[in-house]
Tab-separated table of C-alpha atoms in Angstrom:
chain	number	residue	atom	x	y	z
B	89	UNK	CA	31.453	-70.051	-38.968
B	90	UNK	CA	33.232	-67.704	-36.085
B	91	UNK	CA	31.502	-65.233	-34.105
B	92	UNK	CA	33.742	-62.390	-36.282
B	93	UNK	CA	35.013	-62.437	-39.633
B	94	UNK	CA	37.032	-59.893	-41.597
B	95	UNK	CA	36.155	-58.582	-45.077
B	96	UNK	CA	37.426	-56.030	-47.586
B	97	UNK	CA	34.838	-55.277	-50.321
B	98	UNK	CA	35.686	-52.965	-52.973
B	99	UNK	CA	31.893	-51.668	-52.930
B	100	UNK	CA	29.081	-51.331	-50.498
B	101	UNK	CA	28.175	-55.046	-49.413
B	102	UNK	CA	25.747	-56.650	-47.211
B	103	UNK	CA	26.672	-59.865	-44.910
B	104	UNK	CA	24.094	-62.199	-43.534
B	105	UNK	CA	24.761	-64.095	-40.448
B	106	UNK	CA	22.709	-66.856	-38.899
B	107	UNK	CA	22.913	-67.973	-35.501
B	108	UNK	CA	21.997	-71.323	-33.919
B	109	UNK	CA	21.249	-71.918	-30.490
B	110	UNK	CA	19.515	-75.574	-29.173
B	111	UNK	CA	17.922	-75.983	-32.516
B	112	UNK	CA	16.480	-72.424	-32.436
B	113	UNK	CA	17.990	-70.011	-35.549
B	114	UNK	CA	17.890	-66.273	-36.109
B	115	UNK	CA	19.571	-63.959	-38.677
B	116	UNK	CA	21.068	-60.283	-38.966
B	117	UNK	CA	22.444	-58.321	-41.904
B	118	UNK	CA	25.665	-56.258	-41.635
B	119	UNK	CA	26.597	-53.835	-43.983
B	120	UNK	CA	30.169	-52.361	-44.950
B	121	UNK	CA	29.599	-49.257	-46.839
B	122	UNK	CA	32.463	-47.818	-49.053
B	123	UNK	CA	33.161	-44.104	-48.630
B	124	UNK	CA	34.927	-41.787	-50.766
B	125	UNK	CA	35.157	-38.326	-48.931
B	126	UNK	CA	37.249	-37.341	-45.518
B	127	UNK	CA	35.925	-34.282	-43.599
B	128	UNK	CA	39.285	-32.458	-43.166
B	129	UNK	CA	39.717	-29.159	-40.806
B	130	UNK	CA	42.256	-26.408	-40.967
B	131	UNK	CA	42.669	-23.338	-39.057
B	132	UNK	CA	42.774	-19.734	-40.447
B	133	UNK	CA	44.812	-16.661	-39.010
B	134	UNK	CA	45.691	-12.957	-39.261
B	135	UNK	CA	49.324	-11.735	-39.088
B	136	UNK	CA	50.976	-8.704	-40.041
B	137	UNK	CA	53.056	-8.311	-43.006
B	138	UNK	CA	56.302	-10.072	-42.978
B	139	UNK	CA	55.402	-12.375	-39.879
B	140	UNK	CA	54.882	-16.235	-39.809
B	141	UNK	CA	51.685	-17.947	-39.436
B	142	UNK	CA	51.310	-21.877	-38.793
B	143	UNK	CA	48.379	-23.738	-40.379
B	144	UNK	CA	47.277	-27.071	-39.012
B	145	UNK	CA	45.021	-29.664	-40.529
B	146	UNK	CA	43.112	-32.461	-38.932
B	147	UNK	CA	40.896	-35.627	-39.989
B	148	UNK	CA	43.299	-37.773	-41.936
B	149	UNK	CA	46.421	-39.696	-41.917
B	150	UNK	CA	48.551	-38.086	-44.395
B	151	UNK	CA	48.287	-34.418	-46.033
B	152	UNK	CA	49.648	-32.567	-48.898
B	153	UNK	CA	49.218	-28.749	-49.427
B	154	UNK	CA	48.933	-26.652	-52.401
B	155	UNK	CA	52.310	-25.377	-51.610
B	156	UNK	CA	53.485	-29.013	-52.199
B	157	UNK	CA	54.354	-29.065	-48.316
B	158	UNK	CA	53.189	-32.329	-46.554
B	159	UNK	CA	52.344	-33.120	-42.779
B	160	UNK	CA	49.629	-31.929	-40.761
B	161	UNK	CA	51.043	-28.577	-40.026
B	162	UNK	CA	52.912	-26.026	-42.062
B	163	UNK	CA	54.580	-22.327	-41.723
B	164	UNK	CA	54.014	-19.661	-44.294
B	165	UNK	CA	54.795	-16.073	-44.595
B	166	UNK	CA	52.568	-14.497	-47.275
B	167	UNK	CA	52.976	-10.805	-48.441
B	168	UNK	CA	49.284	-10.568	-49.123
B	169	UNK	CA	46.226	-12.528	-47.919
B	170	UNK	CA	46.393	-16.000	-49.067
B	171	UNK	CA	44.414	-19.235	-49.094
B	172	UNK	CA	46.030	-22.753	-48.684
B	173	UNK	CA	44.300	-25.998	-49.967
B	174	UNK	CA	44.974	-28.872	-47.768
B	175	UNK	CA	44.229	-32.501	-49.091
B	176	UNK	CA	44.041	-35.329	-46.638
B	177	UNK	CA	44.121	-38.976	-47.124
B	178	UNK	CA	42.875	-42.185	-44.970
B	179	UNK	CA	42.231	-45.775	-45.843
B	180	UNK	CA	41.722	-44.666	-49.647
B	181	UNK	CA	39.470	-41.849	-48.945
B	182	UNK	CA	40.399	-38.255	-49.317
B	183	UNK	CA	39.188	-35.016	-48.248
B	184	UNK	CA	39.950	-31.272	-48.788
B	185	UNK	CA	39.954	-27.906	-46.492
B	186	UNK	CA	41.108	-24.231	-47.074
B	187	UNK	CA	43.133	-22.076	-44.567
B	188	UNK	CA	43.450	-18.586	-44.941
B	189	UNK	CA	46.466	-16.123	-43.699
B	190	UNK	CA	44.927	-12.625	-43.704
B	191	UNK	CA	47.615	-9.879	-43.408
B	192	UNK	CA	46.748	-6.916	-41.125
B	193	UNK	CA	48.547	-3.457	-41.547
B	194	UNK	CA	46.944	-1.571	-38.188
B	195	UNK	CA	47.223	-2.004	-34.381
B	196	UNK	CA	44.549	-0.691	-31.696
B	197	UNK	CA	46.780	1.786	-29.656
B	198	UNK	CA	45.280	3.309	-26.673
B	199	UNK	CA	46.491	6.213	-24.576
B	200	UNK	CA	45.518	8.502	-21.659
B	201	UNK	CA	44.722	12.209	-21.557
B	202	UNK	CA	45.305	14.438	-18.530
B	203	UNK	CA	44.546	17.857	-16.972
B	204	UNK	CA	47.373	19.962	-15.103
B	205	UNK	CA	48.219	23.093	-13.952
B	206	UNK	CA	50.826	25.500	-15.288
B	207	UNK	CA	54.228	24.083	-14.100
B	208	UNK	CA	53.400	20.737	-13.194
B	209	UNK	CA	53.788	17.172	-15.322
B	210	UNK	CA	51.442	14.532	-16.496
B	211	UNK	CA	52.202	10.912	-17.551
B	212	UNK	CA	51.051	9.753	-20.885
B	213	UNK	CA	50.880	5.666	-21.054
B	214	UNK	CA	49.976	4.067	-24.438
B	215	UNK	CA	49.065	0.418	-24.721
B	216	UNK	CA	48.504	-2.128	-27.667
B	217	UNK	CA	52.012	-2.457	-29.187
B	218	UNK	CA	55.346	-3.810	-28.343
B	219	UNK	CA	57.381	-0.434	-29.346
B	220	UNK	CA	56.288	3.345	-29.108
B	221	UNK	CA	57.322	6.471	-31.038
B	222	UNK	CA	55.957	9.895	-29.762
B	223	UNK	CA	55.339	13.101	-31.451
B	224	UNK	CA	57.505	14.707	-29.207
B	225	UNK	CA	60.643	12.124	-30.621
B	226	UNK	CA	60.412	10.371	-27.104
B	227	UNK	CA	60.173	6.448	-27.183
B	228	UNK	CA	58.765	3.774	-24.492
B	229	UNK	CA	55.060	3.134	-23.435
B	230	UNK	CA	55.184	5.990	-20.819
B	231	UNK	CA	56.277	9.520	-21.198
B	232	UNK	CA	56.399	12.529	-19.004
B	233	UNK	CA	55.084	16.013	-20.260
B	234	UNK	CA	54.826	19.511	-18.853
B	235	UNK	CA	53.197	21.998	-21.549
B	236	UNK	CA	52.516	25.490	-20.843
B	237	UNK	CA	49.484	24.956	-23.023
B	238	UNK	CA	46.936	22.428	-23.900
B	239	UNK	CA	48.659	20.113	-26.158
B	240	UNK	CA	48.240	16.811	-28.123
B	241	UNK	CA	50.739	14.271	-28.339
B	242	UNK	CA	50.602	11.280	-31.114
B	243	UNK	CA	51.809	8.074	-30.252
B	244	UNK	CA	52.744	5.265	-32.875
B	245	UNK	CA	52.908	1.724	-31.676
B	246	UNK	CA	54.368	-1.053	-33.596
B	247	UNK	CA	54.328	-4.950	-33.279
B	248	UNK	CA	55.404	-7.660	-35.721
B	249	UNK	CA	55.429	-5.180	-38.954
B	250	UNK	CA	52.039	-3.892	-37.803
B	251	UNK	CA	51.497	-0.363	-36.494
B	252	UNK	CA	48.569	1.993	-34.995
B	253	UNK	CA	48.317	5.372	-33.562
B	254	UNK	CA	46.517	7.486	-30.832
B	255	UNK	CA	46.260	10.734	-29.712
B	256	UNK	CA	46.685	12.177	-26.141
B	257	UNK	CA	45.691	15.540	-24.963
B	258	UNK	CA	47.170	17.525	-21.889
B	259	UNK	CA	44.848	20.296	-20.583
B	260	UNK	CA	46.023	23.118	-18.934
B	261	UNK	CA	43.563	24.164	-15.862
B	262	UNK	CA	43.842	27.225	-14.191
B	263	UNK	CA	41.047	27.269	-11.352
B	264	UNK	CA	40.559	24.951	-8.321
B	265	UNK	CA	37.015	24.157	-6.852
B	266	UNK	CA	37.413	25.388	-3.369
B	267	UNK	CA	34.666	24.555	-0.872
B	268	UNK	CA	34.095	25.989	2.390
B	269	UNK	CA	31.506	25.816	5.265
B	270	UNK	CA	29.226	28.875	6.226
B	271	UNK	CA	27.841	28.287	9.997
B	272	UNK	CA	25.330	30.253	12.059
B	273	UNK	CA	26.350	31.061	15.512
B	274	UNK	CA	25.385	33.493	18.620
B	275	UNK	CA	27.121	36.507	19.561
B	276	UNK	CA	30.402	35.866	21.311
B	277	UNK	CA	30.897	32.268	20.196
B	278	UNK	CA	33.616	30.701	18.545
B	279	UNK	CA	33.306	28.856	15.115
B	280	UNK	CA	35.490	27.054	12.977
B	281	UNK	CA	35.945	27.706	9.127
B	282	UNK	CA	37.199	24.580	7.011
B	283	UNK	CA	38.399	24.646	3.244
B	284	UNK	CA	38.518	21.564	1.010
B	285	UNK	CA	39.762	21.183	-2.661
B	286	UNK	CA	43.577	22.245	-2.327
B	287	UNK	CA	46.898	21.490	-0.841
B	288	UNK	CA	47.501	24.895	0.903
B	289	UNK	CA	44.999	27.754	1.914
B	290	UNK	CA	45.650	31.522	2.610
B	291	UNK	CA	42.598	33.269	4.500
B	292	UNK	CA	41.610	36.861	4.004
B	293	UNK	CA	42.506	37.157	7.733
B	294	UNK	CA	46.228	36.298	6.828
B	295	UNK	CA	45.785	33.140	8.370
B	296	UNK	CA	46.993	29.975	6.645
B	297	UNK	CA	46.060	26.281	6.924
B	298	UNK	CA	42.523	24.565	5.776
B	299	UNK	CA	40.744	25.547	9.053
B	300	UNK	CA	40.643	28.590	11.136
B	301	UNK	CA	38.742	29.743	14.216
B	302	UNK	CA	36.879	32.976	14.321
B	303	UNK	CA	34.471	34.823	16.451
B	304	UNK	CA	33.023	38.117	14.953
B	305	UNK	CA	30.626	40.633	16.176
B	306	UNK	CA	28.345	40.790	13.506
B	307	UNK	CA	27.498	38.514	10.498
B	308	UNK	CA	31.024	38.267	8.522
B	309	UNK	CA	32.168	36.877	5.234
B	310	UNK	CA	35.798	35.370	4.920
B	311	UNK	CA	37.484	34.855	1.578
B	312	UNK	CA	39.891	31.686	1.372
B	313	UNK	CA	42.311	31.186	-1.565
B	314	UNK	CA	43.637	27.313	-2.408
B	315	UNK	CA	46.455	26.419	-4.300
B	316	UNK	CA	47.353	23.065	-6.019
B	317	UNK	CA	50.353	22.380	-8.508
B	318	UNK	CA	50.316	26.073	-9.816
B	319	UNK	CA	46.118	26.173	-9.907
B	320	UNK	CA	44.388	28.228	-7.495
B	321	UNK	CA	40.787	28.759	-6.549
B	322	UNK	CA	38.585	30.708	-3.982
B	323	UNK	CA	35.759	30.345	-1.953
B	324	UNK	CA	33.823	32.587	0.598
B	325	UNK	CA	32.551	31.774	4.159
B	326	UNK	CA	29.755	33.709	5.777
B	327	UNK	CA	29.238	33.401	9.494
B	328	UNK	CA	25.960	34.390	10.674
B	329	UNK	CA	25.298	36.019	13.677
B	330	UNK	CA	21.855	34.899	15.262
B	331	UNK	CA	20.194	35.698	18.352
B	332	UNK	CA	17.024	33.112	18.223
B	333	UNK	CA	16.750	29.515	18.862
B	334	UNK	CA	14.377	27.529	17.395
B	335	UNK	CA	12.832	26.053	20.415
B	336	UNK	CA	10.000	23.554	19.792
B	337	UNK	CA	7.498	22.338	22.487
B	338	UNK	CA	4.607	19.635	22.097
B	339	UNK	CA	1.000	20.619	22.551
B	340	UNK	CA	-1.065	17.576	23.978
B	341	UNK	CA	-4.721	16.726	24.795
B	342	UNK	CA	-5.961	16.155	28.250
B	343	UNK	CA	-8.761	14.222	29.317
B	344	UNK	CA	-10.584	15.181	32.654
B	345	UNK	CA	-8.543	13.810	35.727
B	346	UNK	CA	-5.363	13.447	33.595
B	347	UNK	CA	-2.042	15.008	33.699
B	348	UNK	CA	0.315	16.167	30.584
B	349	UNK	CA	3.707	16.085	29.922
B	350	UNK	CA	5.357	18.741	28.046
B	351	UNK	CA	8.820	18.563	26.677
B	352	UNK	CA	10.834	21.418	25.197
B	353	UNK	CA	13.811	20.822	22.628
B	354	UNK	CA	16.343	23.150	20.577
B	355	UNK	CA	18.249	24.537	23.731
B	356	UNK	CA	20.768	23.563	26.513
B	357	UNK	CA	18.629	25.119	29.303
B	358	UNK	CA	15.180	25.884	29.779
B	359	UNK	CA	12.705	28.137	32.036
B	360	UNK	CA	9.021	27.693	31.854
B	361	UNK	CA	6.225	30.195	32.438
B	362	UNK	CA	5.448	27.758	35.774
B	363	UNK	CA	9.091	28.833	37.170
B	364	UNK	CA	10.599	25.129	36.466
B	365	UNK	CA	13.733	24.819	34.631
B	366	UNK	CA	13.866	21.127	33.048
B	367	UNK	CA	13.292	20.368	29.574
B	368	UNK	CA	10.145	18.320	30.564
B	369	UNK	CA	7.495	19.311	33.023
B	370	UNK	CA	4.523	17.777	34.136
B	371	UNK	CA	1.013	19.759	34.251
B	372	UNK	CA	-2.694	19.127	35.780
B	373	UNK	CA	-4.785	21.796	34.082
B	374	UNK	CA	-8.538	21.861	34.541
B	375	UNK	CA	-9.139	23.742	31.303
B	376	UNK	CA	-7.382	24.496	28.334
B	377	UNK	CA	-4.235	26.302	29.218
B	378	UNK	CA	-1.212	27.541	27.488
B	379	UNK	CA	2.529	27.331	28.680
B	380	UNK	CA	5.637	29.405	27.457
B	381	UNK	CA	8.893	27.747	27.663
B	382	UNK	CA	12.477	29.875	26.845
B	383	UNK	CA	15.430	27.938	25.871
B	384	UNK	CA	18.910	29.067	26.213
B	385	UNK	CA	22.093	27.924	24.377
B	386	UNK	CA	25.419	29.515	24.037
B	387	UNK	CA	24.165	33.377	24.366
B	388	UNK	CA	21.154	32.711	22.152
B	389	UNK	CA	17.452	32.193	23.138
B	390	UNK	CA	14.080	31.048	21.978
B	391	UNK	CA	10.548	30.709	22.991
B	392	UNK	CA	7.769	28.295	22.316
B	393	UNK	CA	3.998	27.894	23.578
B	394	UNK	CA	2.441	24.662	24.418
B	395	UNK	CA	-1.302	24.477	24.300
B	396	UNK	CA	-2.836	22.050	26.471
B	397	UNK	CA	-6.278	21.262	25.329
B	398	UNK	CA	-8.673	20.145	27.833
B	399	UNK	CA	-11.146	17.479	26.272
B	400	UNK	CA	-14.467	16.637	27.927
B	401	UNK	CA	-15.234	13.097	28.333
B	402	UNK	CA	-17.778	12.180	25.451
B	403	UNK	CA	-21.495	11.857	26.057
B	404	UNK	CA	-21.963	8.261	25.421
B	405	UNK	CA	-25.694	6.973	24.708
B	406	UNK	CA	-27.113	3.465	23.903
B	407	UNK	CA	-30.579	2.003	23.654
B	408	UNK	CA	-31.966	-0.575	26.029
B	409	UNK	CA	-34.617	-2.983	24.763
B	410	UNK	CA	-37.585	-5.315	25.882
B	411	UNK	CA	-37.543	-8.615	23.799
B	412	UNK	CA	-39.170	-11.917	24.079
B	413	UNK	CA	-37.468	-14.982	25.359
B	414	UNK	CA	-35.268	-16.641	22.447
B	415	UNK	CA	-35.222	-13.390	20.245
B	416	UNK	CA	-32.460	-10.802	19.865
B	417	UNK	CA	-31.955	-6.905	20.043
B	418	UNK	CA	-29.712	-4.444	18.672
B	419	UNK	CA	-28.035	-2.348	20.915
B	420	UNK	CA	-26.388	0.937	19.324
B	421	UNK	CA	-23.966	3.378	21.020
B	422	UNK	CA	-23.418	6.914	20.084
B	423	UNK	CA	-21.344	9.660	21.138
B	424	UNK	CA	-17.752	8.641	20.196
B	425	UNK	CA	-15.512	7.549	17.591
B	426	UNK	CA	-14.471	4.125	19.090
B	427	UNK	CA	-16.523	1.812	21.297
B	428	UNK	CA	-15.583	-1.326	23.071
B	429	UNK	CA	-18.452	-3.506	24.734
B	430	UNK	CA	-18.146	-5.857	28.149
B	431	UNK	CA	-19.059	-8.560	25.477
B	432	UNK	CA	-15.700	-7.964	23.743
B	433	UNK	CA	-17.100	-6.618	20.414
B	434	UNK	CA	-15.823	-3.300	19.209
B	435	UNK	CA	-18.491	-1.847	16.714
B	436	UNK	CA	-20.865	0.950	17.443
B	437	UNK	CA	-23.792	-1.803	17.179
B	438	UNK	CA	-24.215	-5.138	18.549
B	439	UNK	CA	-26.795	-7.878	18.276
B	440	UNK	CA	-27.452	-9.661	21.686
B	441	UNK	CA	-29.769	-12.574	22.451
B	442	UNK	CA	-29.530	-13.188	26.281
B	443	UNK	CA	-31.652	-15.863	27.996
B	444	UNK	CA	-32.460	-13.384	30.992
B	445	UNK	CA	-32.498	-9.839	31.396
B	446	UNK	CA	-29.008	-8.737	31.131
B	447	UNK	CA	-26.886	-5.258	31.348
B	448	UNK	CA	-24.149	-4.523	29.017
B	449	UNK	CA	-22.005	-1.851	29.243
B	450	UNK	CA	-20.275	0.168	26.328
B	451	UNK	CA	-17.336	2.219	26.651
B	452	UNK	CA	-16.766	4.987	24.072
B	453	UNK	CA	-13.533	6.848	22.996
B	454	UNK	CA	-13.127	10.300	21.358
B	455	UNK	CA	-10.151	12.393	21.200
B	456	UNK	CA	-8.206	10.202	23.890
B	457	UNK	CA	-11.088	10.579	26.433
B	458	UNK	CA	-13.721	8.061	27.149
B	459	UNK	CA	-16.870	7.480	29.167
B	460	UNK	CA	-19.341	4.534	29.495
B	461	UNK	CA	-22.980	4.013	29.392
B	462	UNK	CA	-25.332	0.855	30.221
B	463	UNK	CA	-28.083	-0.863	28.272
B	464	UNK	CA	-30.603	-3.208	29.587
B	465	UNK	CA	-32.240	-6.049	27.680
B	466	UNK	CA	-35.014	-6.990	29.641
B	467	UNK	CA	-36.817	-10.497	28.966
B	468	UNK	CA	-40.455	-10.305	28.626
B	469	UNK	CA	-42.659	-13.258	27.927
B	470	UNK	CA	-45.552	-10.923	27.091
B	471	UNK	CA	-43.681	-9.128	24.300
B	472	UNK	CA	-43.872	-12.177	22.030
B	473	UNK	CA	-47.478	-11.211	21.540
B	474	UNK	CA	-46.445	-7.838	20.337
B	475	UNK	CA	-46.503	-7.152	16.372
B	476	UNK	CA	-43.320	-5.268	15.869
B	477	UNK	CA	-44.332	-4.209	12.636
B	478	UNK	CA	-47.252	-2.083	13.684
B	479	UNK	CA	-45.867	1.296	13.702
B	480	UNK	CA	-47.869	4.305	13.489
B	481	UNK	CA	-47.562	7.894	12.636
B	482	UNK	CA	-50.552	10.012	12.939
B	483	UNK	CA	-51.284	12.092	9.913
B	484	UNK	CA	-52.777	14.835	12.222
B	485	UNK	CA	-52.605	16.673	15.444
B	486	UNK	CA	-53.980	19.811	17.313
B	487	UNK	CA	-51.225	21.211	19.581
B	488	UNK	CA	-53.884	23.410	21.353
B	489	UNK	CA	-53.253	22.340	25.114
B	490	UNK	CA	-56.706	20.702	25.375
B	491	UNK	CA	-55.208	17.088	26.342
B	492	UNK	CA	-56.331	15.734	23.045
B	493	UNK	CA	-53.909	15.158	20.174
B	494	UNK	CA	-51.488	17.633	21.449
B	495	UNK	CA	-48.280	15.841	20.173
B	496	UNK	CA	-47.050	14.231	17.113
B	497	UNK	CA	-44.836	11.069	17.737
B	498	UNK	CA	-43.816	7.612	16.317
B	499	UNK	CA	-45.989	4.659	17.873
B	500	UNK	CA	-44.667	1.362	18.203
B	501	UNK	CA	-43.563	-1.332	20.574
B	502	UNK	CA	-40.331	-2.663	19.400
B	503	UNK	CA	-38.263	0.159	18.235
B	504	UNK	CA	-34.751	-0.309	18.816
B	505	UNK	CA	-33.391	2.905	17.125
B	506	UNK	CA	-34.881	5.447	14.618
B	507	UNK	CA	-34.505	8.734	13.130
B	508	UNK	CA	-37.603	10.776	12.551
B	509	UNK	CA	-37.786	14.169	10.873
B	510	UNK	CA	-40.493	16.586	10.189
B	511	UNK	CA	-39.987	19.209	7.314
B	512	UNK	CA	-42.134	22.282	6.544
B	513	UNK	CA	-43.633	22.894	2.806
B	514	UNK	CA	-40.304	24.810	2.175
B	515	UNK	CA	-38.064	21.778	3.129
B	516	UNK	CA	-36.803	23.211	6.331
B	517	UNK	CA	-36.670	20.601	9.133
B	518	UNK	CA	-38.612	21.913	12.061
B	519	UNK	CA	-38.223	18.720	14.530
B	520	UNK	CA	-36.003	15.753	14.468
B	521	UNK	CA	-35.806	12.890	17.129
B	522	UNK	CA	-33.950	9.681	17.701
B	523	UNK	CA	-35.912	8.646	20.864
B	524	UNK	CA	-39.337	6.989	20.449
B	525	UNK	CA	-40.116	8.588	23.618
B	526	UNK	CA	-39.735	12.215	21.950
B	527	UNK	CA	-42.708	13.865	20.655
B	528	UNK	CA	-43.130	17.306	18.579
B	529	UNK	CA	-45.288	20.094	20.388
B	530	UNK	CA	-45.877	21.940	17.013
B	531	UNK	CA	-42.966	24.574	18.007
B	532	UNK	CA	-40.089	25.729	15.723
B	533	UNK	CA	-37.351	27.844	17.702
B	534	UNK	CA	-39.765	28.185	20.395
B	535	UNK	CA	-42.530	29.766	18.188
B	536	UNK	CA	-45.999	27.983	17.491
B	537	UNK	CA	-46.468	27.117	14.217
B	538	UNK	CA	-49.683	27.951	12.028
B	539	UNK	CA	-51.892	25.563	10.647
B	540	UNK	CA	-50.185	23.848	7.803
B	541	UNK	CA	-49.334	20.506	6.260
B	542	UNK	CA	-45.951	18.835	7.019
B	543	UNK	CA	-43.944	15.949	5.587
B	544	UNK	CA	-42.173	13.366	7.696
B	545	UNK	CA	-39.272	10.792	7.261
B	546	UNK	CA	-39.145	7.881	9.422
B	547	UNK	CA	-36.168	5.126	9.580
B	548	UNK	CA	-36.675	2.770	12.269
B	549	UNK	CA	-34.873	-0.628	13.283
B	550	UNK	CA	-36.943	-3.027	15.116
B	551	UNK	CA	-35.471	-5.189	17.960
B	552	UNK	CA	-35.880	-8.257	15.755
B	553	UNK	CA	-33.238	-6.478	13.265
B	554	UNK	CA	-36.210	-5.457	10.550
B	555	UNK	CA	-35.666	-2.264	9.201
B	556	UNK	CA	-38.513	0.106	8.123
B	557	UNK	CA	-38.616	2.978	6.133
B	558	UNK	CA	-41.988	5.411	6.083
B	559	UNK	CA	-42.720	8.715	4.440
B	560	UNK	CA	-46.104	10.744	4.792
B	561	UNK	CA	-47.989	14.005	5.710
B	562	UNK	CA	-48.900	15.587	8.760
B	563	UNK	CA	-51.649	17.971	9.230
B	564	UNK	CA	-51.192	20.777	11.851
B	565	UNK	CA	-54.460	22.019	13.023
B	566	UNK	CA	-55.303	24.852	15.525
């Protein structure tokens, strides 16, 4: 009737417990399972022949091994790979496990190889064992050798009855890789030649040391021989005598009223065709001009030419417009690459809707030069009565100077911009205009054209932003 009881069943048995509290009861079932097998763990290992190995089991209270030894650990020394079974016992349960002792017979031995010159020594060092024996009858992990020809050496390493071998090769080299600079200088100057790649050097001038100073009167080659540990190598340095400097100068573009700065490089001192002697000068040409500069350095000289391109300010054009109150107009500037309006906009075309007659200024920039143009958008209440779509291109005219139908043009009241082209029957363009006020007088290249039928193409943008495209025929009558 206690909260805990002790039981010792002979087989798996369930026990029911009933608890009572203030007249309330509840039951639970406990099951005691009788097991028959333990999980036993044991290590395996690898040793060399004649060495001891320790096997250790776990998972039970007592152990007995297949070699009749007892205890959790045993020490064995088999002559060949052998398996050992251990049986563990705890509380009437038993379990078994198998540990293997593998007999190895080879060590992994490593050794370096080397390249030396005749008469020098190489150190060979082996790793991977406790004891070493070399093919030249020396012992120890490191030996020093000095062969006169490329030779291989075998080392045998031994540890705990295991052994292994490795081969080291000592190569005999005969040539060093010698490097030396080859400069270019002007006549009468000293230059320093410096060799690398050896311990000692001898030059064709009979000088010694890694560096020498020479001052040849013409392009000359010098040979240097380097020596290290019985090895030698040669290299050739060529001193080139030059007489021209690589002088460079900029060539800017100049706008009207501006000044240009010319800057030369490549020399120590300079003289310009203007008589100035600084590396930079300021010029104010009124047209495209060239300037010559001569640079001088250590007896050498060179020249360069700067061309200052004089660029005229661009010719900026912009349309004006007359619009009705509350409507808008498209203003388009031409003649430049970039534009800036006094409205802050930067496109070639802008749409404006002023409440009163307003002047707009556009500044155009081309090749670094700029110019301005003015557009006036006039507010006229009478414009509201004009039908902007009423564009008309007459289909015939007679340019005979009689005052009647002497010209051909586009008729309309609300044209903001347009492209008007006339072609003959062979497709050659005889007239083109972007101005609604321009007209064709029937001439091409200054000559009156004969009676014929021509084709026109019209692309127009109205002040209300509408775009109109028309095509048709025009008859020229004489």
